[in-house]
Amino acid sequence: MTFKIIGTGSYVPPLAVTNDDLAKYIDTSDEWIVQRVGVKKRHICTTETAADLAYEAAKLALENGNTRVEDLDMIICATVSGEDISPAVSCSVQERLGATCPAMDINAACSAFIFMLETAAGYFARKKVKKVLVIGAERMSRIMDWSDRSICVIFGDGAGAVLLSEGDNYISSKLNTQGGDDVIKIPNFMGSSPFYKNEQIKPYIHMKGQETFKFAVNAMCKDITEVIEEAGITPEEVDHVIPHQANIRIIDAAKKRLNIPPERFHSNIESYGNTSAASIPILIDELNRAGRIKKDDILALAAFGGGLSSGACILRW
Ligand code: UT7
């Protein structure tokens, strides 16, 4: 026993910021951002918190899955950009939904959606849960240095949620960690201990773009190949590839390397930028609501990012 997805939801803050808007503040251009990253606009919080976005996406997923809050057995949320270390975003969502089930956050940066599904699968296998809400929610705009043009043009804010119910549709999975802070690091605040001696690092995203890019392409291709093999299917049997939306060139590179027909790779990075843990569930919600995923379709999900971490899975819809 694992699970099936019975509902999806997503929410982004209303303010849409175009590349031309950004070019008013920093030395960049629409042309550079579209060519090098594939983003045309992103949504940015003005008053909303990561928990606000998560709550809105959660409500929509429950509605879409025709499920009452009282039937939830667990809420799992992932974020690297929540306002509070405690309470966790999942706990804020639990309170605001009026749920009584346990709630916890998982930190696996941009790979977290896959890590959350794998965690949920364990609870289903042990028959501890019947309904689980899984949410990725990010206010990346809070943790970006807005004067760093190699970072602030990439990311966006948003949340995506899926509602899981008992089923046998989670077919294969793989998680990887290659620990280290040299390539991607998001430092927390340093505190004010008069005894602490380490150098203060700005609490923003620090990323070596090209190294991350290489890691991302290799990890995504290796992970997808392995989960396809573990599922006992052929690449041609994959109906939808739903990759983490970090850079359109990463997705294009994977298309060339994998033997999956290229039209089956989905992307919405041009409208949202990289929303880290939220990017896959936002894209799933869009495809679901557009009626583009049919019953029994095979989905390959793949993500990569800070940790360094990566993961992939095969799901039947
Ligand atoms: O989700 C977490 C995982 N993250 C990722 O997967 C991100 C992976 N990496 C990337 O997506 C890309 O490496 C970036 C988008 C971050 C950068 O693209 P790049 O093609 O690797 O550019 P670069 O860093 O090699 O910079 C090329 C040039 C530089 O100028 P010079 O030194 O050649 O004169 C940069 O200063 O582009 C310049 N540049 C910009 N120019 C205009 C960097 N950012 C910008 C910008 N606008 N926003």
CSV table of C-alpha atoms and ligand atoms in Angstrom, one decimal:
chain,number,residue,atom,x,y,z
A,1,MET,CA,0.0,0.0,0.0
A,2,THR,CA,1.3,3.4,-0.9
A,3,PHE,CA,-0.9,6.3,-2.1
A,4,LYS,CA,-2.6,8.1,-5.0
A,5,ILE,CA,-3.0,11.8,-5.6
A,6,ILE,CA,-6.7,12.7,-5.3
A,7,GLY,CA,-6.5,16.5,-5.2
A,8,THR,CA,-4.2,19.4,-6.2
A,9,GLY,CA,-4.1,23.1,-5.4
A,10,SER,CA,-1.7,26.0,-6.0
A,11,TYR,CA,-1.5,29.7,-5.1
A,12,VAL,CA,0.8,32.6,-6.0
A,13,PRO,CA,0.7,36.1,-4.7
A,14,PRO,CA,-1.1,38.6,-7.1
A,15,LEU,CA,1.9,40.8,-7.8
A,16,ALA,CA,3.5,39.7,-11.1
A,17,VAL,CA,7.0,41.1,-11.7
A,18,THR,CA,8.3,41.1,-15.3
A,19,ASN,CA,11.9,41.1,-16.4
A,20,ASP,CA,11.5,44.7,-17.6
A,21,ASP,CA,10.3,45.6,-14.0
A,22,LEU,CA,13.5,44.0,-12.7
A,23,ALA,CA,15.7,45.8,-15.3
A,24,LYS,CA,14.6,49.1,-13.6
A,25,TYR,CA,16.5,48.1,-10.4
A,26,ILE,CA,19.4,46.0,-11.6
A,27,ASP,CA,21.7,45.7,-14.6
A,28,THR,CA,19.8,43.0,-16.6
A,29,SER,CA,17.5,42.6,-19.6
A,30,ASP,CA,14.5,40.6,-20.6
A,31,GLU,CA,16.6,39.1,-23.4
A,32,TRP,CA,19.3,37.7,-21.0
A,33,ILE,CA,16.8,36.3,-18.6
A,34,VAL,CA,14.6,34.7,-21.2
A,35,GLN,CA,17.6,33.1,-23.0
A,36,ARG,CA,19.7,32.0,-20.0
A,37,VAL,CA,16.9,31.0,-17.6
A,38,GLY,CA,13.6,30.9,-19.5
A,39,VAL,CA,11.6,33.2,-17.1
A,40,LYS,CA,9.4,36.0,-18.3
A,41,LYS,CA,7.7,36.9,-15.0
A,42,ARG,CA,7.5,35.7,-11.4
A,43,HIS,CA,5.0,36.4,-8.6
A,44,ILE,CA,6.4,38.2,-5.6
A,45,CYS,CA,4.9,38.6,-2.1
A,46,THR,CA,4.1,42.1,-0.8
A,47,THR,CA,2.3,41.2,2.5
A,48,GLU,CA,1.9,37.5,2.1
A,49,THR,CA,4.1,35.0,4.1
A,50,ALA,CA,5.1,31.5,3.0
A,51,ALA,CA,2.4,30.2,5.4
A,52,ASP,CA,-0.2,32.3,3.8
A,53,LEU,CA,0.6,30.9,0.4
A,54,ALA,CA,0.7,27.3,1.8
A,55,TYR,CA,-2.7,27.8,3.4
A,56,GLU,CA,-4.3,29.0,0.2
A,57,ALA,CA,-2.9,26.1,-1.8
A,58,ALA,CA,-3.9,23.6,0.9
A,59,LYS,CA,-7.5,24.8,0.9
A,60,LEU,CA,-7.7,24.4,-2.9
A,61,ALA,CA,-6.2,20.9,-2.8
A,62,LEU,CA,-8.8,19.8,-0.1
A,63,GLU,CA,-11.6,21.3,-2.2
A,64,ASN,CA,-10.3,19.6,-5.4
A,65,GLY,CA,-10.0,16.3,-3.6
A,66,ASN,CA,-13.5,16.6,-2.0
A,67,THR,CA,-12.0,16.0,1.4
A,68,ARG,CA,-12.9,17.5,4.8
A,69,VAL,CA,-10.3,19.0,7.1
A,70,GLU,CA,-11.3,16.5,9.9
A,71,ASP,CA,-10.4,13.6,7.6
A,72,LEU,CA,-6.7,14.7,7.4
A,73,ASP,CA,-4.2,12.4,9.2
A,74,MET,CA,-1.1,14.4,8.5
A,75,ILE,CA,0.2,17.6,7.0
A,76,ILE,CA,3.7,17.7,5.6
A,77,CYS,CA,5.1,20.9,4.3
A,78,ALA,CA,8.5,22.0,2.8
A,79,THR,CA,10.0,25.4,2.7
A,80,VAL,CA,13.4,27.1,2.9
A,81,SER,CA,11.9,30.5,3.2
A,82,GLY,CA,9.3,30.4,6.0
A,83,GLU,CA,9.2,33.4,8.3
A,84,ASP,CA,9.6,31.4,11.5
A,85,ILE,CA,11.8,28.5,12.4
A,86,SER,CA,9.0,27.6,14.8
A,87,PRO,CA,6.1,27.2,14.4
A,88,ALA,CA,6.8,25.2,11.2
A,89,VAL,CA,4.7,26.3,8.1
A,90,SER,CA,2.8,23.0,8.4
A,91,CYS,CA,1.8,23.9,11.9
A,92,SER,CA,0.5,27.3,10.8
A,93,VAL,CA,-1.5,25.6,8.0
A,94,GLN,CA,-2.9,23.1,10.5
A,95,GLU,CA,-4.1,25.8,12.8
A,96,ARG,CA,-5.6,27.9,10.1
A,97,LEU,CA,-7.4,24.9,8.4
A,98,GLY,CA,-8.7,23.9,11.8
A,99,ALA,CA,-7.1,20.5,11.4
A,100,THR,CA,-6.2,18.3,14.4
A,101,CYS,CA,-3.7,15.9,12.8
A,102,PRO,CA,0.1,16.0,13.3
A,103,ALA,CA,2.0,18.5,11.1
A,104,MET,CA,5.7,18.7,10.2
A,105,ASP,CA,8.1,20.4,7.9
A,106,ILE,CA,10.9,18.8,5.9
A,107,ASN,CA,13.9,20.7,4.6
A,108,ALA,CA,15.4,19.3,1.4
A,109,ALA,CA,15.4,22.6,-0.5
A,110,CYS,CA,14.3,22.4,-4.1
A,111,SER,CA,14.2,18.6,-4.0
A,112,ALA,CA,11.8,18.6,-1.0
A,113,PHE,CA,8.6,17.6,-2.9
A,114,ILE,CA,10.1,14.2,-3.7
A,115,PHE,CA,11.4,13.8,-0.1
A,116,MET,CA,7.9,14.6,1.2
A,117,LEU,CA,6.2,12.0,-1.1
A,118,GLU,CA,8.7,9.4,0.0
A,119,THR,CA,8.1,10.2,3.7
A,120,ALA,CA,4.3,10.1,3.2
A,121,ALA,CA,4.6,6.7,1.5
A,122,GLY,CA,6.1,5.3,4.7
A,123,TYR,CA,3.1,6.3,6.7
A,124,PHE,CA,0.7,4.8,4.1
A,125,ALA,CA,2.8,1.6,4.0
A,126,ARG,CA,2.4,1.3,7.8
A,127,LYS,CA,-1.3,2.0,7.5
A,128,LYS,CA,-0.9,4.9,9.9
A,129,VAL,CA,-2.7,7.4,7.6
A,130,LYS,CA,-5.6,7.5,5.1
A,131,LYS,CA,-5.3,11.2,3.9
A,132,VAL,CA,-2.2,13.3,3.8
A,133,LEU,CA,-1.7,16.9,2.6
A,134,VAL,CA,1.7,17.6,1.1
A,135,ILE,CA,2.6,21.2,0.5
A,136,GLY,CA,5.6,23.1,-1.0
A,137,ALA,CA,5.5,26.8,-0.1
A,138,GLU,CA,8.2,29.4,-0.7
A,139,ARG,CA,8.7,33.1,-0.3
A,140,MET,CA,12.0,33.0,-2.0
A,141,SER,CA,11.9,36.8,-2.4
A,142,ARG,CA,12.6,37.0,1.4
A,143,ILE,CA,16.0,35.2,1.1
A,144,MET,CA,17.3,36.7,-2.1
A,145,ASP,CA,19.9,39.5,-2.3
A,146,TRP,CA,18.0,41.8,-4.6
A,147,SER,CA,21.2,43.4,-5.7
A,148,ASP,CA,22.6,40.1,-6.9
A,149,ARG,CA,21.5,39.8,-10.6
A,150,SER,CA,22.5,36.2,-10.9
A,151,ILE,CA,20.0,35.3,-8.2
A,152,CYS,CA,17.1,37.7,-8.1
A,153,VAL,CA,16.0,37.1,-11.7
A,154,ILE,CA,15.7,33.4,-11.2
A,155,PHE,CA,13.4,32.8,-8.2
A,156,GLY,CA,9.7,33.5,-7.5
A,157,ASP,CA,7.2,33.0,-4.7
A,158,GLY,CA,4.3,30.5,-4.6
A,159,ALA,CA,2.8,27.3,-3.1
A,160,GLY,CA,1.6,24.0,-4.5
A,161,ALA,CA,-0.2,21.2,-2.6
A,162,VAL,CA,-1.4,17.7,-3.3
A,163,LEU,CA,-3.8,15.6,-1.3
A,164,LEU,CA,-2.8,11.9,-1.0
A,165,SER,CA,-5.2,9.0,-0.3
A,166,GLU,CA,-4.6,5.2,0.0
A,167,GLY,CA,-3.7,3.6,-3.3
A,168,ASP,CA,-0.9,1.7,-5.1
A,169,ASN,CA,0.1,4.5,-7.5
A,170,TYR,CA,3.5,5.4,-6.1
A,171,ILE,CA,5.6,3.0,-8.1
A,172,SER,CA,9.2,3.8,-7.6
A,173,SER,CA,11.4,6.4,-6.1
A,174,LYS,CA,15.0,7.5,-5.4
A,175,LEU,CA,16.5,10.1,-3.0
A,176,ASN,CA,20.1,11.4,-3.0
A,177,THR,CA,22.1,13.6,-0.8
A,178,GLN,CA,25.6,14.8,-1.6
A,179,GLY,CA,26.1,16.9,1.5
A,180,GLY,CA,28.1,20.2,1.4
A,181,ASP,CA,27.6,23.9,1.4
A,182,ASP,CA,30.1,24.9,-1.3
A,183,VAL,CA,27.7,25.0,-4.2
A,184,ILE,CA,24.4,26.2,-2.6
A,185,LYS,CA,24.1,27.7,0.8
A,186,ILE,CA,21.3,29.7,2.5
A,187,PRO,CA,22.7,30.8,5.9
A,188,ASN,CA,20.4,31.4,8.8
A,189,PHE,CA,20.8,34.5,11.0
A,190,MET,CA,23.9,34.3,13.1
A,191,GLY,CA,22.5,35.2,16.5
A,192,SER,CA,24.0,37.6,18.9
A,193,SER,CA,26.2,35.5,21.1
A,194,PRO,CA,29.2,37.5,22.3
A,195,PHE,CA,31.2,34.3,22.3
A,196,TYR,CA,30.6,33.2,18.7
A,197,LYS,CA,33.7,33.7,16.6
A,198,ASN,CA,32.7,32.8,13.0
A,199,GLU,CA,32.4,35.3,10.2
A,200,GLN,CA,29.0,36.8,9.5
A,201,ILE,CA,27.6,35.5,6.2
A,202,LYS,CA,24.6,37.4,4.6
A,203,PRO,CA,21.4,35.3,5.2
A,204,TYR,CA,20.6,35.1,1.5
A,205,ILE,CA,20.9,32.4,-1.2
A,206,HIS,CA,24.6,31.9,-2.2
A,207,MET,CA,24.8,29.7,-5.3
A,208,LYS,CA,27.5,28.7,-7.8
A,209,GLY,CA,25.2,28.8,-10.9
A,210,GLN,CA,27.2,26.7,-13.3
A,211,GLU,CA,28.2,24.0,-10.8
A,212,THR,CA,24.5,23.8,-9.8
A,213,PHE,CA,23.6,23.5,-13.4
A,214,LYS,CA,25.9,20.6,-14.1
A,215,PHE,CA,24.8,18.8,-10.9
A,216,ALA,CA,21.1,19.4,-11.8
A,217,VAL,CA,21.4,17.9,-15.4
A,218,ASN,CA,23.4,14.9,-14.3
A,219,ALA,CA,21.2,14.2,-11.2
A,220,MET,CA,18.0,14.6,-13.1
A,221,CYS,CA,19.0,12.2,-15.9
A,222,LYS,CA,20.4,9.6,-13.6
A,223,ASP,CA,17.5,9.7,-11.2
A,224,ILE,CA,14.8,9.5,-13.9
A,225,THR,CA,16.6,6.6,-15.6
A,226,GLU,CA,16.9,4.7,-12.3
A,227,VAL,CA,13.2,5.2,-11.3
A,228,ILE,CA,12.1,4.1,-14.8
A,229,GLU,CA,14.2,0.9,-14.4
A,230,GLU,CA,12.9,0.3,-10.9
A,231,ALA,CA,9.3,0.7,-12.1
A,232,GLY,CA,9.9,-1.9,-14.8
A,233,ILE,CA,8.7,0.4,-17.6
A,234,THR,CA,10.4,1.8,-20.7
A,235,PRO,CA,11.1,5.5,-21.2
A,236,GLU,CA,8.5,5.6,-23.9
A,237,GLU,CA,5.8,4.6,-21.4
A,238,VAL,CA,6.3,7.8,-19.4
A,239,ASP,CA,3.4,10.1,-20.3
A,240,HIS,CA,4.5,13.2,-18.4
A,241,VAL,CA,7.9,14.4,-17.1
A,242,ILE,CA,7.3,17.0,-14.4
A,243,PRO,CA,10.8,18.4,-13.5
A,244,HIS,CA,11.7,21.0,-10.9
A,245,GLN,CA,11.5,24.4,-12.6
A,246,ALA,CA,15.0,25.8,-12.1
A,247,ASN,CA,16.1,26.8,-15.6
A,248,ILE,CA,14.6,25.9,-19.0
A,249,ARG,CA,18.1,25.0,-20.2
A,250,ILE,CA,18.4,22.3,-17.6
A,251,ILE,CA,15.1,20.8,-18.8
A,252,ASP,CA,16.2,21.1,-22.4
A,253,ALA,CA,19.5,19.3,-21.7
A,254,ALA,CA,17.6,16.5,-19.9
A,255,LYS,CA,15.2,16.2,-22.9
A,256,LYS,CA,18.2,15.6,-25.2
A,257,ARG,CA,19.8,12.9,-22.9
A,258,LEU,CA,16.7,10.9,-22.0
A,259,ASN,CA,14.8,8.6,-24.4
A,260,ILE,CA,11.5,10.1,-23.5
A,261,PRO,CA,9.6,11.9,-26.3
A,262,PRO,CA,10.5,15.7,-25.7
A,263,GLU,CA,6.9,16.8,-25.9
A,264,ARG,CA,6.2,14.9,-22.7
A,265,PHE,CA,8.4,17.3,-20.6
A,266,HIS,CA,6.3,20.0,-19.0
A,267,SER,CA,7.4,23.5,-17.9
A,268,ASN,CA,5.8,26.7,-16.6
A,269,ILE,CA,9.0,28.4,-15.5
A,270,GLU,CA,8.3,31.3,-17.8
A,271,SER,CA,5.4,32.4,-15.6
A,272,TYR,CA,6.6,31.7,-12.1
A,273,GLY,CA,10.5,31.4,-12.1
A,274,ASN,CA,12.0,28.9,-9.7
A,275,THR,CA,9.7,28.4,-6.7
A,276,SER,CA,11.9,25.8,-5.1
A,277,ALA,CA,9.9,23.2,-3.2
A,278,ALA,CA,6.7,24.6,-4.7
A,279,SER,CA,7.6,24.2,-8.4
A,280,ILE,CA,6.5,20.6,-9.0
A,281,PRO,CA,3.2,20.8,-7.1
A,282,ILE,CA,2.3,24.1,-8.8
A,283,LEU,CA,3.0,22.5,-12.2
A,284,ILE,CA,1.0,19.3,-11.3
A,285,ASP,CA,-1.9,21.5,-10.3
A,286,GLU,CA,-1.9,23.4,-13.5
A,287,LEU,CA,-1.8,20.2,-15.6
A,288,ASN,CA,-4.5,18.6,-13.5
A,289,ARG,CA,-6.9,21.6,-13.7
A,290,ALA,CA,-6.3,21.9,-17.4
A,291,GLY,CA,-7.3,18.2,-17.8
A,292,ARG,CA,-4.0,17.3,-19.3
A,293,ILE,CA,-3.3,14.3,-17.1
A,294,LYS,CA,-5.6,11.3,-17.6
A,295,LYS,CA,-6.3,8.4,-15.3
A,296,ASP,CA,-3.6,5.8,-15.4
A,297,ASP,CA,-1.1,8.2,-17.1
A,298,ILE,CA,2.5,7.6,-15.9
A,299,LEU,CA,4.3,10.6,-14.4
A,300,ALA,CA,8.0,11.0,-13.8
A,301,LEU,CA,8.8,13.7,-11.2
A,302,ALA,CA,12.4,14.9,-10.7
A,303,ALA,CA,14.0,17.5,-8.5
A,304,PHE,CA,17.4,18.8,-7.4
A,305,GLY,CA,18.9,21.6,-5.4
A,306,GLY,CA,20.4,22.6,-2.1
A,307,GLY,CA,21.9,20.0,0.2
A,308,LEU,CA,23.0,19.1,-2.4
A,309,SER,CA,20.0,16.9,-2.9
A,310,SER,CA,18.1,15.3,-5.7
A,311,GLY,CA,15.3,12.8,-6.2
A,312,ALA,CA,12.8,11.3,-8.6
A,313,CYS,CA,9.8,9.1,-8.6
A,314,ILE,CA,7.3,7.3,-10.9
A,315,LEU,CA,3.6,7.8,-10.2
A,316,ARG,CA,0.5,6.5,-11.8
A,317,TRP,CA,-2.3,9.1,-12.0
B,1,UT7,O1,16.7,25.4,-7.7
B,1,UT7,C1,18.0,25.4,-7.2
B,1,UT7,C2,18.9,24.9,-8.2
B,1,UT7,N1,19.4,26.0,-9.0
B,1,UT7,C3,19.7,25.9,-10.3
B,1,UT7,O2,19.4,24.9,-10.8
B,1,UT7,C4,20.3,27.0,-11.0
B,1,UT7,C5,21.3,26.5,-12.0
B,1,UT7,N2,22.1,27.5,-12.6
B,1,UT7,C6,21.6,28.4,-13.5
B,1,UT7,O3,20.4,28.3,-13.8
B,1,UT7,C7,22.5,29.3,-14.2
B,1,UT7,O4,23.9,29.0,-13.9
B,1,UT7,C8,22.3,30.8,-13.9
B,1,UT7,C9,21.0,31.3,-14.4
B,1,UT7,C10,22.3,31.0,-12.4
B,1,UT7,C11,23.4,31.7,-14.5
B,1,UT7,O5,23.4,31.5,-15.9
B,1,UT7,P1,24.8,31.2,-16.6
B,1,UT7,O6,24.5,31.0,-18.0
B,1,UT7,O7,25.5,30.1,-15.8
B,1,UT7,O8,25.6,32.6,-16.5
B,1,UT7,P2,27.0,32.9,-15.8
B,1,UT7,O9,26.8,32.9,-14.3
B,1,UT7,O10,28.0,32.1,-16.4
B,1,UT7,O11,27.1,34.4,-16.2
B,1,UT7,C12,27.4,34.7,-17.6
B,1,UT7,C13,27.4,36.2,-17.8
B,1,UT7,C14,28.3,36.9,-16.7
B,1,UT7,O12,28.9,38.0,-17.3
B,1,UT7,P3,30.4,37.9,-17.9
B,1,UT7,O13,31.2,37.6,-16.7
B,1,UT7,O14,30.4,36.9,-18.9
B,1,UT7,O15,30.7,39.3,-18.4
B,1,UT7,C15,27.4,37.4,-15.7
B,1,UT7,O16,27.8,38.5,-15.0
B,1,UT7,O17,26.1,36.8,-17.5
B,1,UT7,C16,26.2,37.8,-16.5
B,1,UT7,N3,24.9,37.8,-15.8
B,1,UT7,C17,23.8,38.5,-16.2
B,1,UT7,N4,23.7,39.4,-17.2
B,1,UT7,C18,22.5,40.0,-17.3
B,1,UT7,C19,24.6,37.1,-14.7
B,1,UT7,N5,23.3,37.3,-14.3
B,1,UT7,C20,22.8,38.2,-15.2
B,1,UT7,C21,21.6,38.9,-15.4
B,1,UT7,N6,21.5,39.7,-16.4
B,1,UT7,N7,20.6,38.7,-14.5
